[in-house]
Short mmCIF file of C-alpha atoms in Angstrom, two decimals:
data_model
loop_
_atom_site.label_atom_id
_atom_site.label_comp_id
_atom_site.label_asym_id
_atom_site.label_seq_id
_atom_site.Cartn_x
_atom_site.Cartn_y
_atom_site.Cartn_z
CA MET A 346 11.61 3.94 -0.17
CA ARG A 347 8.03 4.26 0.88
CA ALA A 348 5.42 6.49 -0.64
CA VAL A 349 1.83 7.43 -0.09
CA ILE A 350 0.54 8.54 -3.47
CA GLN A 351 -2.68 10.55 -3.53
CA LYS A 352 -4.69 11.71 -6.54
CA VAL A 353 -5.66 15.33 -5.90
CA LYS A 354 -7.66 18.19 -7.36
CA SER A 355 -5.23 20.61 -5.71
CA ALA A 356 -2.63 20.71 -2.94
CA SER A 357 -0.20 23.04 -1.21
CA VAL A 358 2.62 23.10 1.33
CA THR A 359 2.94 25.90 3.87
CA VAL A 360 6.05 26.49 6.02
CA GLU A 361 6.04 29.11 8.79
CA GLY A 362 2.82 30.61 7.47
CA LYS A 363 4.07 30.97 3.87
CA VAL A 364 2.84 28.85 0.95
CA VAL A 365 6.04 27.40 -0.53
CA SER A 366 4.48 25.23 -3.23
CA GLN A 367 1.12 24.41 -4.73
CA ILE A 368 -0.33 22.36 -7.55
CA GLY A 369 -3.58 21.83 -9.37
CA ARG A 370 -4.77 18.44 -10.62
CA GLY A 371 -2.21 15.70 -10.14
CA LEU A 372 -0.53 13.65 -7.43
CA VAL A 373 0.76 14.34 -3.95
CA VAL A 374 3.58 11.96 -3.04
CA LEU A 375 4.64 11.63 0.59
CA VAL A 376 8.13 10.09 0.45
CA GLY A 377 9.98 8.22 3.18
CA ILE A 378 13.60 7.14 2.76
CA CYS A 379 15.12 4.38 4.87
CA ASN A 380 18.74 3.63 5.72
CA GLU A 381 18.79 0.73 3.23
CA ASP A 382 17.62 2.73 0.20
CA THR A 383 19.80 3.25 -2.87
CA PHE A 384 19.57 5.01 -6.22
CA ASP A 385 17.89 1.83 -7.46
CA ASP A 386 15.00 2.55 -5.11
CA VAL A 387 14.86 6.12 -6.41
CA ASP A 388 14.45 4.79 -9.97
CA LYS A 389 11.76 2.30 -8.94
CA LEU A 390 9.72 4.85 -7.06
CA ALA A 391 10.02 7.60 -9.69
CA ASN A 392 9.07 5.21 -12.49
CA THR A 393 6.08 3.96 -10.54
CA VAL A 394 4.83 7.46 -9.69
CA LEU A 395 5.19 8.58 -13.31
CA LYS A 396 3.49 5.49 -14.78
CA LEU A 397 0.76 4.79 -12.23
CA ARG A 398 -2.60 5.02 -14.00
CA LEU A 399 -4.86 6.72 -11.48
CA PHE A 400 -6.72 9.07 -13.84
CA GLU A 401 -9.80 8.50 -15.95
CA SER A 402 -10.08 8.59 -19.76
CA ASP A 403 -10.57 11.95 -21.49
CA ASP A 404 -14.35 11.48 -21.67
CA GLY A 405 -14.48 10.28 -18.04
CA SER A 406 -16.09 6.97 -18.96
CA LYS A 407 -13.24 4.69 -17.86
CA MET A 408 -11.22 4.80 -14.65
CA TRP A 409 -7.53 3.89 -14.30
CA GLN A 410 -6.65 4.87 -17.87
CA LYS A 411 -4.07 7.66 -17.59
CA SER A 412 -0.98 8.53 -15.61
CA VAL A 413 -0.05 12.02 -14.42
CA THR A 414 2.30 12.27 -17.41
CA ASP A 415 -0.68 11.78 -19.74
CA LEU A 416 -2.43 14.86 -18.40
CA PRO A 417 -1.55 18.03 -20.37
CA LYS A 418 -1.42 20.05 -17.15
CA GLY A 419 -0.64 17.24 -14.71
CA GLN A 420 1.41 18.17 -11.67
CA LEU A 421 3.26 16.47 -8.83
CA LEU A 422 3.81 17.67 -5.28
CA SER A 423 6.44 15.66 -3.42
CA VAL A 424 6.85 15.95 0.34
CA SER A 425 9.69 14.29 2.24
CA GLN A 426 8.32 12.46 5.26
CA PHE A 427 10.69 10.37 7.39
CA THR A 428 7.75 9.42 9.64
CA LEU A 429 6.66 6.86 7.02
CA TYR A 430 9.34 4.71 8.66
CA GLY A 431 7.92 5.13 12.14
CA ASN A 432 7.67 1.92 14.18
CA VAL A 433 5.39 1.52 17.20
CA LYS A 434 6.13 -2.11 18.04
CA LYS A 435 7.71 -1.25 21.41
CA GLY A 436 5.09 1.08 22.81
CA SER A 437 3.35 4.32 22.14
CA LYS A 438 6.38 6.46 21.25
CA PRO A 439 7.36 6.03 17.57
CA ASP A 440 10.85 4.83 16.72
CA PHE A 441 12.37 6.25 13.52
CA HIS A 442 15.67 4.31 13.47
CA ARG A 443 14.95 2.87 10.01
CA ALA A 444 14.66 6.34 8.47
CA ALA A 445 17.77 7.47 6.61
CA LYS A 446 19.96 10.15 8.19
CA GLY A 447 19.39 13.68 6.91
CA HIS A 448 22.27 14.12 4.46
CA ILE A 449 21.78 10.66 2.93
CA ALA A 450 18.02 11.09 2.68
CA LEU A 451 18.44 14.55 1.13
CA GLU A 452 20.72 13.22 -1.62
CA LEU A 453 18.28 10.44 -2.53
CA TYR A 454 15.29 12.78 -2.29
CA GLN A 455 16.90 15.34 -4.61
CA GLN A 456 17.65 12.57 -7.10
CA PHE A 457 13.99 11.47 -6.87
CA LEU A 458 12.83 15.02 -7.66
CA GLU A 459 15.16 15.18 -10.67
CA LYS A 460 13.77 11.89 -12.01
CA LEU A 461 10.23 13.24 -11.63
CA LYS A 462 11.15 16.49 -13.40
CA ASN A 463 12.74 14.57 -16.28
CA GLY A 464 9.62 12.44 -16.59
CA MET A 465 7.33 15.50 -16.70
CA LYS A 466 9.19 17.47 -19.40
CA HIS A 467 6.48 17.01 -22.03
CA VAL A 468 3.53 18.53 -20.12
CA GLU A 469 2.32 22.05 -21.02
CA GLU A 470 4.23 23.81 -18.22
CA PRO A 471 7.14 21.51 -17.35
CA GLU A 472 8.88 24.11 -15.17
CA ASN A 473 5.87 24.06 -12.79
CA SER A 474 4.98 20.39 -13.08
CA VAL A 475 7.00 19.16 -10.08
CA GLN A 476 6.83 20.98 -6.75
CA ASP A 477 8.09 19.99 -3.32
CA GLY A 478 8.06 21.05 0.28
CA VAL A 479 11.06 22.10 2.36
CA PHE A 480 13.23 19.12 3.29
CA GLY A 481 13.43 18.67 7.06
CA ALA A 482 11.00 21.48 7.86
CA MET A 483 7.73 21.29 9.76
CA MET A 484 5.18 21.58 6.96
CA ASP A 485 1.43 22.03 6.70
CA VAL A 486 0.21 19.97 3.76
CA ALA A 487 -3.26 20.78 2.47
CA LEU A 488 -4.98 18.85 -0.28
CA ILE A 489 -8.30 18.12 -1.88
CA ASN A 490 -8.24 14.39 -2.47
CA ASP A 491 -9.82 13.26 -5.75
CA GLY A 492 -11.82 10.06 -5.42
CA PRO A 493 -10.37 9.56 -2.85
CA VAL A 494 -7.57 7.58 -4.45
CA THR A 495 -4.61 6.72 -2.20
CA ILE A 496 -1.91 4.16 -2.99
CA ASN A 497 0.81 2.91 -0.64
CA TYR A 498 4.02 1.80 -2.34
CA ASP A 499 7.23 0.36 -0.91
CA THR A 500 10.22 -0.36 -3.15
CA LYS A 501 11.34 -3.10 -0.73
CA ASN A 502 8.00 -4.96 -0.76
CA PRO A 503 8.23 -7.90 -3.23
CA LYS A 504 4.55 -7.57 -4.15
CA ASP A 505 4.96 -3.87 -4.92
CA ARG A 506 8.07 -4.59 -6.98
CA GLN A 507 6.06 -7.02 -9.11
CA ILE A 508 3.59 -4.24 -9.84
CA GLU A 509 6.47 -1.93 -10.85
CA ASP A 510 7.98 -4.62 -13.08
CA ILE A 511 4.66 -5.13 -14.86
CA GLN A 512 4.48 -1.41 -15.63
CA ASN A 513 7.82 -1.35 -17.45
#
């Protein structure tokens, strides 16, 4: 699984002119699922997103001190994005053959959302702490990036896996 993780002040997803989800301070996670991904990858990515320390200390004096789960009102907005597996090695038209087929990707994506929700149960409003877009839909994603802070993570990249292992 691949993810682009962005620290945000706020974000929203609009489908066909209607806002379907929105968050305040937290993380936007663009999620790509490939045909080799398993539930193991779901666990790795969810754990990393929940533990990644991208937020400053309470007094703002130190960066990289808190995760989204440490914020009383922290929120997550997850957006499925098969295009993270786009390949342009053979020309100008992207090839998406590595992206998982819809029904397989949907199952893994739903499991990922459940893991995030379980990890956010202790925040002040857990029922609103994890939002997502509409799987397979054309979406307009709007966000106010905070920092900006943007992290790329791939569960299949050995260097990224070492980072995840250190966090456990």
